[in-house]
mmCIF file of C-alpha atoms in Angstrom:
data_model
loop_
_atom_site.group_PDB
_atom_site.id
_atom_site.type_symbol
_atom_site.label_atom_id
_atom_site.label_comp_id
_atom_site.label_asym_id
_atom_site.label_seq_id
_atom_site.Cartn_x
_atom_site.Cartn_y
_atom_site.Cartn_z
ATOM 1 C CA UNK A 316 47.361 -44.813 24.266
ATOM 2 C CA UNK A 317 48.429 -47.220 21.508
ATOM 3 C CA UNK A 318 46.130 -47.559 18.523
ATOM 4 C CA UNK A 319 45.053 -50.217 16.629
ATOM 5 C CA UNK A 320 46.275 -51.808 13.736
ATOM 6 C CA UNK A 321 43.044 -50.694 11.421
ATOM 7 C CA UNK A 322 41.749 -47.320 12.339
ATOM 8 C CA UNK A 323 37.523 -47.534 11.056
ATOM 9 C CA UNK A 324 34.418 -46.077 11.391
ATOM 10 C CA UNK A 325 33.934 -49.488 13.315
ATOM 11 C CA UNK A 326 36.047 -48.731 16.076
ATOM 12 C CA UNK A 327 37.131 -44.653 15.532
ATOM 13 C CA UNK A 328 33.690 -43.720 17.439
ATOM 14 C CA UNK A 329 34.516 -45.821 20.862
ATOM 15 C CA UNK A 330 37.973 -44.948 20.417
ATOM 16 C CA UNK A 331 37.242 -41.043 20.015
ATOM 17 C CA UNK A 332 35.729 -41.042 23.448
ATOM 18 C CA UNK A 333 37.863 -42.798 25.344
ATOM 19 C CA UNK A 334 40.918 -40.031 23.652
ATOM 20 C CA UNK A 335 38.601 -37.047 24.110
ATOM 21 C CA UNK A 336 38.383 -37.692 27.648
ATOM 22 C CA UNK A 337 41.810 -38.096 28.638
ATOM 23 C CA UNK A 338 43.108 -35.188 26.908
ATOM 24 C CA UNK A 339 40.544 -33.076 28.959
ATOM 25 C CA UNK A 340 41.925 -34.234 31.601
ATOM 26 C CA UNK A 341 46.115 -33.504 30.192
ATOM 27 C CA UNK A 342 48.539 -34.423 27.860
ATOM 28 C CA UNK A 343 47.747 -37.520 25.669
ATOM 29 C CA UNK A 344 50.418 -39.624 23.618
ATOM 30 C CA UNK A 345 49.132 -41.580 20.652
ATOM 31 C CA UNK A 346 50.752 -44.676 19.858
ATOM 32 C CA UNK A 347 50.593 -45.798 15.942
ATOM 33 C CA UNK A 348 53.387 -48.331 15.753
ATOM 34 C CA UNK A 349 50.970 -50.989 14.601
ATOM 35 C CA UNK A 350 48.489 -48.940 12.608
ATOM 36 C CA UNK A 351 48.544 -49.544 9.400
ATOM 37 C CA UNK A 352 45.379 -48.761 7.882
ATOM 38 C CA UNK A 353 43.191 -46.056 8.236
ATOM 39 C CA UNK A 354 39.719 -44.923 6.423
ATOM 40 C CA UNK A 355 37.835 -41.483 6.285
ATOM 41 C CA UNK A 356 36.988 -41.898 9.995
ATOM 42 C CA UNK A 357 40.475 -41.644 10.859
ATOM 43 C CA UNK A 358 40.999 -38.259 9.431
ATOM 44 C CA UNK A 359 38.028 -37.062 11.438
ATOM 45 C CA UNK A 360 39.642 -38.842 14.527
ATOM 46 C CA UNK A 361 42.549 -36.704 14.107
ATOM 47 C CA UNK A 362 41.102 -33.485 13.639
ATOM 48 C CA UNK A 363 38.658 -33.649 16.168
ATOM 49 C CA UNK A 364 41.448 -34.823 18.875
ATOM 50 C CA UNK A 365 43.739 -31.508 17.343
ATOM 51 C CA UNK A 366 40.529 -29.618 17.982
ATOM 52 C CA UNK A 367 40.244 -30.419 21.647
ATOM 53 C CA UNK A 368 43.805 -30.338 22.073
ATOM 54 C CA UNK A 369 43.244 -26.487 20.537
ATOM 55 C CA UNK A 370 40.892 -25.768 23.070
ATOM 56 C CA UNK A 371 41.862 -27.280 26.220
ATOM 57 C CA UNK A 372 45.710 -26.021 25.817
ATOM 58 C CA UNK A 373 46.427 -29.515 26.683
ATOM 59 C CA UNK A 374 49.218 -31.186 24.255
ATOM 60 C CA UNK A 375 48.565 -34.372 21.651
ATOM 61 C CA UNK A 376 51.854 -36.263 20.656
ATOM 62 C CA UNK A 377 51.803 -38.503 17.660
ATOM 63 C CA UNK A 378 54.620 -41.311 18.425
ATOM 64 C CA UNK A 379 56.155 -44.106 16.336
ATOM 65 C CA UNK A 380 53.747 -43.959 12.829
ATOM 66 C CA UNK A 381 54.382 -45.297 9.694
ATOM 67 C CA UNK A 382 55.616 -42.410 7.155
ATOM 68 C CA UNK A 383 52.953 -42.932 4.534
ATOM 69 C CA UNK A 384 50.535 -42.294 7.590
ATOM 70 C CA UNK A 385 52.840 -39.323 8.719
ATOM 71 C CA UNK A 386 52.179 -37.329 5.264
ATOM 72 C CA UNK A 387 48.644 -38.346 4.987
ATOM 73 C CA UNK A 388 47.979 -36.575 8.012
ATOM 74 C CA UNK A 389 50.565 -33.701 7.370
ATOM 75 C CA UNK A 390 47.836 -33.847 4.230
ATOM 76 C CA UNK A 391 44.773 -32.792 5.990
ATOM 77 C CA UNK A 392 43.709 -29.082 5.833
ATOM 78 C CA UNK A 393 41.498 -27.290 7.641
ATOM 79 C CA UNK A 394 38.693 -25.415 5.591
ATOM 80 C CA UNK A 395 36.713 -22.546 7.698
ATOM 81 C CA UNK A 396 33.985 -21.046 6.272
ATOM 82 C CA UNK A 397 33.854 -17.454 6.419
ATOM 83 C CA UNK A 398 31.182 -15.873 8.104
ATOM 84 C CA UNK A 399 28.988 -13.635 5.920
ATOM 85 C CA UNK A 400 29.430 -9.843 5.748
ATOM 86 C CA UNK A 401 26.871 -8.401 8.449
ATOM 87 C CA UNK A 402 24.814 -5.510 6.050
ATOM 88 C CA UNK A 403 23.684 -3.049 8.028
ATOM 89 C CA UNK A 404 20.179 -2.310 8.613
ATOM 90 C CA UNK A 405 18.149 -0.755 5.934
ATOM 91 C CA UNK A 406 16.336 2.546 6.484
ATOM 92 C CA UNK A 407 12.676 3.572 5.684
ATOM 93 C CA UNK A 408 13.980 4.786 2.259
ATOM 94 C CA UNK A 409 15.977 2.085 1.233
ATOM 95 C CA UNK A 410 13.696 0.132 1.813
ATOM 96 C CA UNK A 411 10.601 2.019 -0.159
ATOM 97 C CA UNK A 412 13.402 2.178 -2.607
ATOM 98 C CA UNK A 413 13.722 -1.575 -3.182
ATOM 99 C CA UNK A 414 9.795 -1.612 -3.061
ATOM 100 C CA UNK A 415 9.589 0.691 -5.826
ATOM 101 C CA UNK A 416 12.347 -0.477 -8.339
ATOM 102 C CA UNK A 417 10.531 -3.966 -8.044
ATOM 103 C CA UNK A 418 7.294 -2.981 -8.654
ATOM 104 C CA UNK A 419 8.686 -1.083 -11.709
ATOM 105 C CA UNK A 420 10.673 -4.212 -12.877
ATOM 106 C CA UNK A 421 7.002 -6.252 -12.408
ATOM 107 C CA UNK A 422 5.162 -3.714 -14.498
ATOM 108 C CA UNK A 423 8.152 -3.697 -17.309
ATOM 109 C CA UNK A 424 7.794 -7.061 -17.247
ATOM 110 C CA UNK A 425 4.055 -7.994 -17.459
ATOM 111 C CA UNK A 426 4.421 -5.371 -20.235
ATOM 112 C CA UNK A 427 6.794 -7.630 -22.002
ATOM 113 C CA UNK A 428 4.869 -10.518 -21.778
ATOM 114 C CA UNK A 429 1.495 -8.695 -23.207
ATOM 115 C CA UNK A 430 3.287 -7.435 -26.426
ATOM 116 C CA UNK A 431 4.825 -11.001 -26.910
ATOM 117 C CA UNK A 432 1.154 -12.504 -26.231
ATOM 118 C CA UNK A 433 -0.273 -9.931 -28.910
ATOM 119 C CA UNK A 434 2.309 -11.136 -31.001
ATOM 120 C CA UNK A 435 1.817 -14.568 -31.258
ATOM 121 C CA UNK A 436 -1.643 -14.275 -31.419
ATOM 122 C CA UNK A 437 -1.954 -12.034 -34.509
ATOM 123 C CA UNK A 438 1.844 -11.884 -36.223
ATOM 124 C CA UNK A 439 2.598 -15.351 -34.900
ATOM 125 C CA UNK A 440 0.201 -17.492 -37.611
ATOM 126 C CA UNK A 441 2.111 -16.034 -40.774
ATOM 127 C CA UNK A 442 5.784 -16.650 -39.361
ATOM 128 C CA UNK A 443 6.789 -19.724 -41.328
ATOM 129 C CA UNK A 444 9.166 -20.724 -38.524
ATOM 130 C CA UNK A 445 6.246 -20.736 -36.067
ATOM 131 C CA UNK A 446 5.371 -24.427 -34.304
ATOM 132 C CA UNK A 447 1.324 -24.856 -33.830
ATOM 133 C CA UNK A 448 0.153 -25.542 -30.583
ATOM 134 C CA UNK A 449 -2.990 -26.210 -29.149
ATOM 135 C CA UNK A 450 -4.681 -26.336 -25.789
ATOM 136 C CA UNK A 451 -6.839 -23.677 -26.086
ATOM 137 C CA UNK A 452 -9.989 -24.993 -25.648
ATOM 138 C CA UNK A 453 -8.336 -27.084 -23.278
ATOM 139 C CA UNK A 454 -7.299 -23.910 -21.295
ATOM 140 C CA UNK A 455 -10.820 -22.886 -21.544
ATOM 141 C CA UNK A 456 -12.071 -25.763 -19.575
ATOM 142 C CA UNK A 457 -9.964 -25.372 -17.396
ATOM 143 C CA UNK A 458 -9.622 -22.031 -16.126
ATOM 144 C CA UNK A 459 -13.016 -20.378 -17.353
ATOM 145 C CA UNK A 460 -15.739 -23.465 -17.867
ATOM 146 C CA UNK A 461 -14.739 -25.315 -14.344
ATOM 147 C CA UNK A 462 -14.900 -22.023 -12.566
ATOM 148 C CA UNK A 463 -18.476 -21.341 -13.148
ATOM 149 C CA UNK A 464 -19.887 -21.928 -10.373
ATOM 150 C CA UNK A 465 -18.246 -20.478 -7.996
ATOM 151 C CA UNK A 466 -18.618 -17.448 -9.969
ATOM 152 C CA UNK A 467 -22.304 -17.214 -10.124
ATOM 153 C CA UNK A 468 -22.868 -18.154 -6.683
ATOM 154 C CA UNK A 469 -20.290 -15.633 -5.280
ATOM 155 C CA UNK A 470 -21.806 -12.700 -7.654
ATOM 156 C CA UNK A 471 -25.388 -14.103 -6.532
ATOM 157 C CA UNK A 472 -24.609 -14.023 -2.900
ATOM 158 C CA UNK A 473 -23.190 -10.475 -2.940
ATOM 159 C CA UNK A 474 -25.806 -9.134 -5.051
ATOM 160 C CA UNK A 475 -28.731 -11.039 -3.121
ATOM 161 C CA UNK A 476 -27.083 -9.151 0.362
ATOM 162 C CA UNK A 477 -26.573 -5.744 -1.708
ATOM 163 C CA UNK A 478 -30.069 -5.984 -2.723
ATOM 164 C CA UNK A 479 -31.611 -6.159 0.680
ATOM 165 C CA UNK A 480 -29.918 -3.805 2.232
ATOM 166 C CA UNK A 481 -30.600 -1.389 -0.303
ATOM 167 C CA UNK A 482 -34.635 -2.240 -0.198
ATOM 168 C CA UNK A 483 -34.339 -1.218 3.378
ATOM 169 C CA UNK A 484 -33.457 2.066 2.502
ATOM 170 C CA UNK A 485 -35.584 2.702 -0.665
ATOM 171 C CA UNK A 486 -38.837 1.432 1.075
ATOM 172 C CA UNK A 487 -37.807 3.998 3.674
ATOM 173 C CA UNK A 488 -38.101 6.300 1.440
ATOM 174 C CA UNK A 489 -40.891 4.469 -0.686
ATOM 175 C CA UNK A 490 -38.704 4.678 -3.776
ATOM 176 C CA UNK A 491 -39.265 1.174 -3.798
ATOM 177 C CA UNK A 492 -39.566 0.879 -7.427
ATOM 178 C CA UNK A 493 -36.288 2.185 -8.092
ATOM 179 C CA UNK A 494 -34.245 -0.989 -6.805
ATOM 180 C CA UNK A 495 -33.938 -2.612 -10.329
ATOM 181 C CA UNK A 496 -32.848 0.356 -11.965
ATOM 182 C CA UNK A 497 -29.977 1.270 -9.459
ATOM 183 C CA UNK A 498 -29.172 -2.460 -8.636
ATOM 184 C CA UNK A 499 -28.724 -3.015 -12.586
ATOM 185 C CA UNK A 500 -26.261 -0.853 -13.129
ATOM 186 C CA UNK A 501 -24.629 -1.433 -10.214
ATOM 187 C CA UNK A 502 -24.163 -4.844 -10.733
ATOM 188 C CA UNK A 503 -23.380 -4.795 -14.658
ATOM 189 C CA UNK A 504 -20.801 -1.442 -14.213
ATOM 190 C CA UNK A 505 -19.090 -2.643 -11.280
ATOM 191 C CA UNK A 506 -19.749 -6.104 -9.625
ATOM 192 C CA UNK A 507 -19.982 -8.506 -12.240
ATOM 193 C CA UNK A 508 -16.452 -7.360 -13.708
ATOM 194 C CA UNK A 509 -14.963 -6.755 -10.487
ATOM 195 C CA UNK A 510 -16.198 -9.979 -8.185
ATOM 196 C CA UNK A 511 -15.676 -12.328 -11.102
ATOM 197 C CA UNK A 512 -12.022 -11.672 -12.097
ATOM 198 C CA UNK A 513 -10.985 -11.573 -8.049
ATOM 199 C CA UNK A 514 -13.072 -15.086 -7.902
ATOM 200 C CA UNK A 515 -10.438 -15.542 -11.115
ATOM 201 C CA UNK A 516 -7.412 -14.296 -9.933
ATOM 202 C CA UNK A 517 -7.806 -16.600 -6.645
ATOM 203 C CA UNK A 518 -9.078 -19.739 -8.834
ATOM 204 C CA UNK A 519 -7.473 -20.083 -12.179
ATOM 205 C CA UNK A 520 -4.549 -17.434 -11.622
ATOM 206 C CA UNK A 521 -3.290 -19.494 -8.730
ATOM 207 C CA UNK A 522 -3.662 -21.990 -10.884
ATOM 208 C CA UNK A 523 -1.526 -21.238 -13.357
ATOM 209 C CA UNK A 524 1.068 -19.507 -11.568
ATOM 210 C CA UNK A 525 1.796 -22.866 -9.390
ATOM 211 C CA UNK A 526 1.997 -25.595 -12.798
ATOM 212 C CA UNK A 527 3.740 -22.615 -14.338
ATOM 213 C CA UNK A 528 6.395 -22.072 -11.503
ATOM 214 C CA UNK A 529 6.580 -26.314 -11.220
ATOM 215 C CA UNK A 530 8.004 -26.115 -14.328
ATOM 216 C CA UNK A 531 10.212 -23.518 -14.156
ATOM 217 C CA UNK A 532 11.379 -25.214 -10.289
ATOM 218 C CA UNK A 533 11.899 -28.513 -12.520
ATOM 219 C CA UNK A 534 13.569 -26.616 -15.093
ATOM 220 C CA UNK A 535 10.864 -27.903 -17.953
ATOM 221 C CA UNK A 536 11.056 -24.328 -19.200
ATOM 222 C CA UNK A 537 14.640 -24.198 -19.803
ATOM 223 C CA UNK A 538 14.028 -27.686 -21.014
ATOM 224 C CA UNK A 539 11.363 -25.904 -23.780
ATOM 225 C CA UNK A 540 14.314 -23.115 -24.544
ATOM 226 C CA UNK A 541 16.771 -25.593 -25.684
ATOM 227 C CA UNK A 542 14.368 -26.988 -28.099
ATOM 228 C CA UNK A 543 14.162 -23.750 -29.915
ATOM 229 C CA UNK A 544 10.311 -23.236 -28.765
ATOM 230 C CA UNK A 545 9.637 -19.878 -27.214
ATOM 231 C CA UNK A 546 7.920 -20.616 -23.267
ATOM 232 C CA UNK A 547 5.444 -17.423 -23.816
ATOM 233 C CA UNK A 548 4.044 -19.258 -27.219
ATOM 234 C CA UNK A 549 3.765 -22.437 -25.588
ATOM 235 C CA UNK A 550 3.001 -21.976 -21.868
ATOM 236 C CA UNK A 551 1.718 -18.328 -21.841
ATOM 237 C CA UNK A 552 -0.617 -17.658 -25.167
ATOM 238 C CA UNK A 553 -3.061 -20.616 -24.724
ATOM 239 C CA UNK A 554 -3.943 -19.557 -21.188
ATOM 240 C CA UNK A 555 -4.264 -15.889 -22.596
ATOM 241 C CA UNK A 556 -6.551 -16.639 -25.092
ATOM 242 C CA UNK A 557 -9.013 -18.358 -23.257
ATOM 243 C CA UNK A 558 -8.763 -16.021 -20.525
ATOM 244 C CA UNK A 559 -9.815 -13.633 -22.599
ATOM 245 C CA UNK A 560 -12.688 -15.724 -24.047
ATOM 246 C CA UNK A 561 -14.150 -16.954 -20.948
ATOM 247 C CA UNK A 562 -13.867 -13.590 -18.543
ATOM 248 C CA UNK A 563 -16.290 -11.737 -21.040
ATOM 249 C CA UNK A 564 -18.585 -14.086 -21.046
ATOM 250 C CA UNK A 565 -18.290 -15.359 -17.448
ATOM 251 C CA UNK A 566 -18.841 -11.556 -16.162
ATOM 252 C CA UNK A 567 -21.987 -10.856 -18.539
ATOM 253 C CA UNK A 568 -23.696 -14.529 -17.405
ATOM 254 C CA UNK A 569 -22.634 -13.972 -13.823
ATOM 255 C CA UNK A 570 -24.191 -10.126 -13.272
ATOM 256 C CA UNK A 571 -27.061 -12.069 -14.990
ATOM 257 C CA UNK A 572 -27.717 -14.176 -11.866
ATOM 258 C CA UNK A 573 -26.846 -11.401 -9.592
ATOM 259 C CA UNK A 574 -30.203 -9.095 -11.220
ATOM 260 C CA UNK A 575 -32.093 -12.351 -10.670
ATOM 261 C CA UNK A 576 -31.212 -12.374 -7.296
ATOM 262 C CA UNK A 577 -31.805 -9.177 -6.861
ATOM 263 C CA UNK A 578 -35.359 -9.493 -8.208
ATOM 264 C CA UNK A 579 -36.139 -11.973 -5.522
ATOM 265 C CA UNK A 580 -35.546 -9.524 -2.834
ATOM 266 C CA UNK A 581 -37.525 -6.929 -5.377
ATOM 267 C CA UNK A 582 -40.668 -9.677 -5.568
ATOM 268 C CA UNK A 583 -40.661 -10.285 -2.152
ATOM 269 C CA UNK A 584 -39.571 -7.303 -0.024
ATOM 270 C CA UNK A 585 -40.561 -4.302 -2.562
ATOM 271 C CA UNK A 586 -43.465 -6.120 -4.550
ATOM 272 C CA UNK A 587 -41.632 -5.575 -7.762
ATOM 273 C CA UNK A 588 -42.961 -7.876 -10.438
ATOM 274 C CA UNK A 589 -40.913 -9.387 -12.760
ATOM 275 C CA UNK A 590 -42.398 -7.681 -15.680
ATOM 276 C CA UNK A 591 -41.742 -4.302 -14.104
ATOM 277 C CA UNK A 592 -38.201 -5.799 -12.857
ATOM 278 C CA UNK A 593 -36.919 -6.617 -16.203
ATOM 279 C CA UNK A 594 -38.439 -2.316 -17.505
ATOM 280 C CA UNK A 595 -36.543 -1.127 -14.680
ATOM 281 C CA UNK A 596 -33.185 -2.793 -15.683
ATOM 282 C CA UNK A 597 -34.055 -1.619 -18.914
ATOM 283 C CA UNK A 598 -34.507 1.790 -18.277
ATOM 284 C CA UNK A 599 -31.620 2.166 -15.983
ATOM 285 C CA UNK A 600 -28.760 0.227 -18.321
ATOM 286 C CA UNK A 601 -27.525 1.907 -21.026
ATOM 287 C CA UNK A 602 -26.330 -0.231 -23.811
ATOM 288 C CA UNK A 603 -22.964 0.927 -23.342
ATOM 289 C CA UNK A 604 -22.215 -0.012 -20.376
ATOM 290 C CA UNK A 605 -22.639 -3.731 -21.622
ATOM 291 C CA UNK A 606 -19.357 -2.543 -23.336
ATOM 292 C CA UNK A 607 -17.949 -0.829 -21.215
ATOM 293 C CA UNK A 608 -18.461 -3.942 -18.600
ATOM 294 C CA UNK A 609 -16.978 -6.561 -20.813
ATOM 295 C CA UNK A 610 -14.152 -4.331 -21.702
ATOM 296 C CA UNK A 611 -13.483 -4.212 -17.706
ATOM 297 C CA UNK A 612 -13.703 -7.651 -17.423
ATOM 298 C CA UNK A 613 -11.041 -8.171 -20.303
ATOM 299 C CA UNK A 614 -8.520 -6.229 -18.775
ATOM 300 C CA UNK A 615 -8.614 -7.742 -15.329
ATOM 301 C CA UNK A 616 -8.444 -11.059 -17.071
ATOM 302 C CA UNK A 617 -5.635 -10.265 -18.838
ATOM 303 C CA UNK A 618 -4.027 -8.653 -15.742
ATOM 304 C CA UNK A 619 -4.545 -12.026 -14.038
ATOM 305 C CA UNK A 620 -3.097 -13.941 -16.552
ATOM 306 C CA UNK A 621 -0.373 -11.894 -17.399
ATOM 307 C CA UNK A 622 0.695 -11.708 -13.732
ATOM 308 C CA UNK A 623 0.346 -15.122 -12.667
ATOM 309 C CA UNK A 624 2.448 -16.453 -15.631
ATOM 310 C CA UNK A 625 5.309 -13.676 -15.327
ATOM 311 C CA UNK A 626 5.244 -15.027 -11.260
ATOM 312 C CA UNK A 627 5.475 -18.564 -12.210
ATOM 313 C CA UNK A 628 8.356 -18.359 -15.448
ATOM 314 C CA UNK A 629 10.506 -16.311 -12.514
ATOM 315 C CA UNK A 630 9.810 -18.565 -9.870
ATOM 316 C CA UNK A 631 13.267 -19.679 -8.488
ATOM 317 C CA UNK A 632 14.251 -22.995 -5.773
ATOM 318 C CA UNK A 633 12.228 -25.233 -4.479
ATOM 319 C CA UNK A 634 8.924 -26.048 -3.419
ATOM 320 C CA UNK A 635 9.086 -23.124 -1.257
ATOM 321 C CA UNK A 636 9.208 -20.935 -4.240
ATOM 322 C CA UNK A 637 5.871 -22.800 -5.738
ATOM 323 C CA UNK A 638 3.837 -21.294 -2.930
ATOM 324 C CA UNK A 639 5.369 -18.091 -2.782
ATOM 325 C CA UNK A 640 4.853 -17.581 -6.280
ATOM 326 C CA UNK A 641 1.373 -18.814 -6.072
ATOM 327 C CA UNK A 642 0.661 -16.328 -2.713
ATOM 328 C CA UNK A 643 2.336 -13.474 -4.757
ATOM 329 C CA UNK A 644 0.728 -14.158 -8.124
ATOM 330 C CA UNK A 645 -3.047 -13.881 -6.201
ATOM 331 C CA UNK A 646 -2.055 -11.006 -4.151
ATOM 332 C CA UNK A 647 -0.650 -9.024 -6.791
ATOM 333 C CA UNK A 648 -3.523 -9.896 -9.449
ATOM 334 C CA UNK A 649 -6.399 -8.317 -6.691
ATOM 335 C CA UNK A 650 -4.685 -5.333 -5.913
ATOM 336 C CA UNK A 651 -3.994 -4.999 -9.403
ATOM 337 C CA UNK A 652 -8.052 -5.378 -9.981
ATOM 338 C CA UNK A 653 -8.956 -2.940 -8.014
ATOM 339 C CA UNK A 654 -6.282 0.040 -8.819
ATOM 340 C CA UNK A 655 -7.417 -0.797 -12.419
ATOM 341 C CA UNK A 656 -11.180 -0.698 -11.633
ATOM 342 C CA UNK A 657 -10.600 2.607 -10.507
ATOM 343 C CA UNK A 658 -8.804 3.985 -13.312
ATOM 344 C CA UNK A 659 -11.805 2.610 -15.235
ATOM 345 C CA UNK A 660 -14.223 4.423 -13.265
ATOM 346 C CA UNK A 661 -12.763 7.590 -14.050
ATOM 347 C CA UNK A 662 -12.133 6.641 -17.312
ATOM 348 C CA UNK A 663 -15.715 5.592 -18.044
ATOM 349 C CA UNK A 664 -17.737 7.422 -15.893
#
């Protein structure tokens, strides 16, 4: 088969075939006494002909080409890539292994990341070297003032259904009377703080593990490094501040609507006025636990903030790894709640 004078990607394709299927069929001779010129299509001409000829046995003969077009083609290597070690399959404890030294790597981390928030936010005003930054208030807004309602109608809800069940049982019992007392400190020592900074962690720490991990995809933190500005003082501090201003306040005003809704279901299904509603409370909250509340509620909101910015300044890739450190920042910040809310109830009570 004699070839043309200008080997192309306008005419290799057609040509390709028409070679392919004769040296299927047996030898094949290849003509290039009048080719002169040939582009990158031509190399892949050749090497997919010598790849046929390699697996049909059958023989390809170059005849009568030039000799620049003889060592361009005596050129042309082959590049495999090599396949990929084949690990064997993990066991149980290899597995619980790797678990366990990345859970400890987390915690060492989110660690980290508190000291270097505490730092910045008391040691950090008298280092002369310091930048000032702002968006505090901003981060307020944001993450604690937009998230308001959500909060007091979740906390409302569960309290309004946690109310009536319990009135079932007390008028059962006719202890009636006793619903504010034990719904009071229910709410103030355990759902407020607990239902508010999950509502959080799902809200505003998904929220700030995904424009976190943008920027560290886009490689806007590295961007911060080189200009000599610390990412934690920049990115992490303003959101841990007002974290830690709004999830105090937002757990005290939320367990506030969840005793009001609770003293519906008092008014209407135990005949609980509102007067006698508000002595009950009294008389069944100790002043402490207002304490001992907000100090819950400042934990988990650092926990959430602490965890969903050391999720997004590690994020790594794409777009994929946006949403998985998003999905991973929430996850980890409830289970994190909870194991803490029960180290606080031994703690405290």
């Amino acid at each position: 088969m004699k070839l043309p004078q200008n080997l192309t990607a306008a005419n290799s394709k057609e040509l390709l075939r028409s070679c392919r299927r004769a040296l299927r069929q047996g030898a094949l001779r290849l003509d290039g006494s009048e080719m002169t010129f040939m582009d990158y299509s031509g190399d892949a001409f050749f090497a997919l002909l010598a790849e046929v000829s390699a697996k049909t046995g059958n023989r390809l003969e170059l005849l009568h080409f030039s000799d620049d077009i003889k060592q361009h083609l005596s050129d042309l290597r082959k590049f495999t890539i090599p396949q990929k070690d084949r690990r064997e399959t993990t066991n149980i404890f290899e597995a619980l292994g790797g678990v366990g030294f990345d859970f400890i790597k987390e915690v060492v981390q989110v660690f980290i990341l508190l000291n270097m928030c505490i730092y910045w936010t008391f040691l950090g005003p008298f280092d002369k070297g310091k930048l000032r930054f702002g968006g505090v208030a901003k981060q307020m807004f944001r993450l604690g003032s937009e998230a308001t309602g959500i909060c007091f109608l979740m906390v409302a809800l569960v309290c309004l259904t946690m109310a009536l069940q319990s009135s079932v049982m007390l008028n059962t019992i006719g202890a009636g009377s006793y619903l504010a007392s034990g719904l009071g400190f229910l709410i103030f020592a355990e759902i407020g703080p607990l239902l508010t900074t999950i509502i959080l962690a799902g809200r505003s720490g998904s929220s700030i593990a995904a424009e976190i991990a943008n920027m560290s995809v886009c490689e806007e933190v590295k961007a911060i490094k080189t200009m000599a500005i610390s990412p934690v003082q920049y990115l992490v501090v303003p959101r841990f501040l007002a974290m830690s201003v709004c999830t105090p306040i937002l757990n005290f005003c939320a367990s506030i609507f969840g005793c009001f809704a609770g003293f519906l279901i008092g008014y209407f299904c135990c005949d609980i006025t509102f007067t006698n509603y508000l002595q009950g409370i009294r008389e069944g909250i100790d002043p402490m636990v207002f304490a001992k509340s907000s100090i819950k509620a400042l934990a988990f909101g650092w926990l959430v903030t602490l965890i969903s910015c050391n999720k997004g300044l590690n994020a790594k890739g794409g777009a994929e790894a946006v949403g998985l450190a998003t999905t991973s920042s929430v996850v980890t910040s409830i289970a994190s709640i909870v194991i803490a809310d029960t180290l606080f109830a031994f703690i405290f009570y």
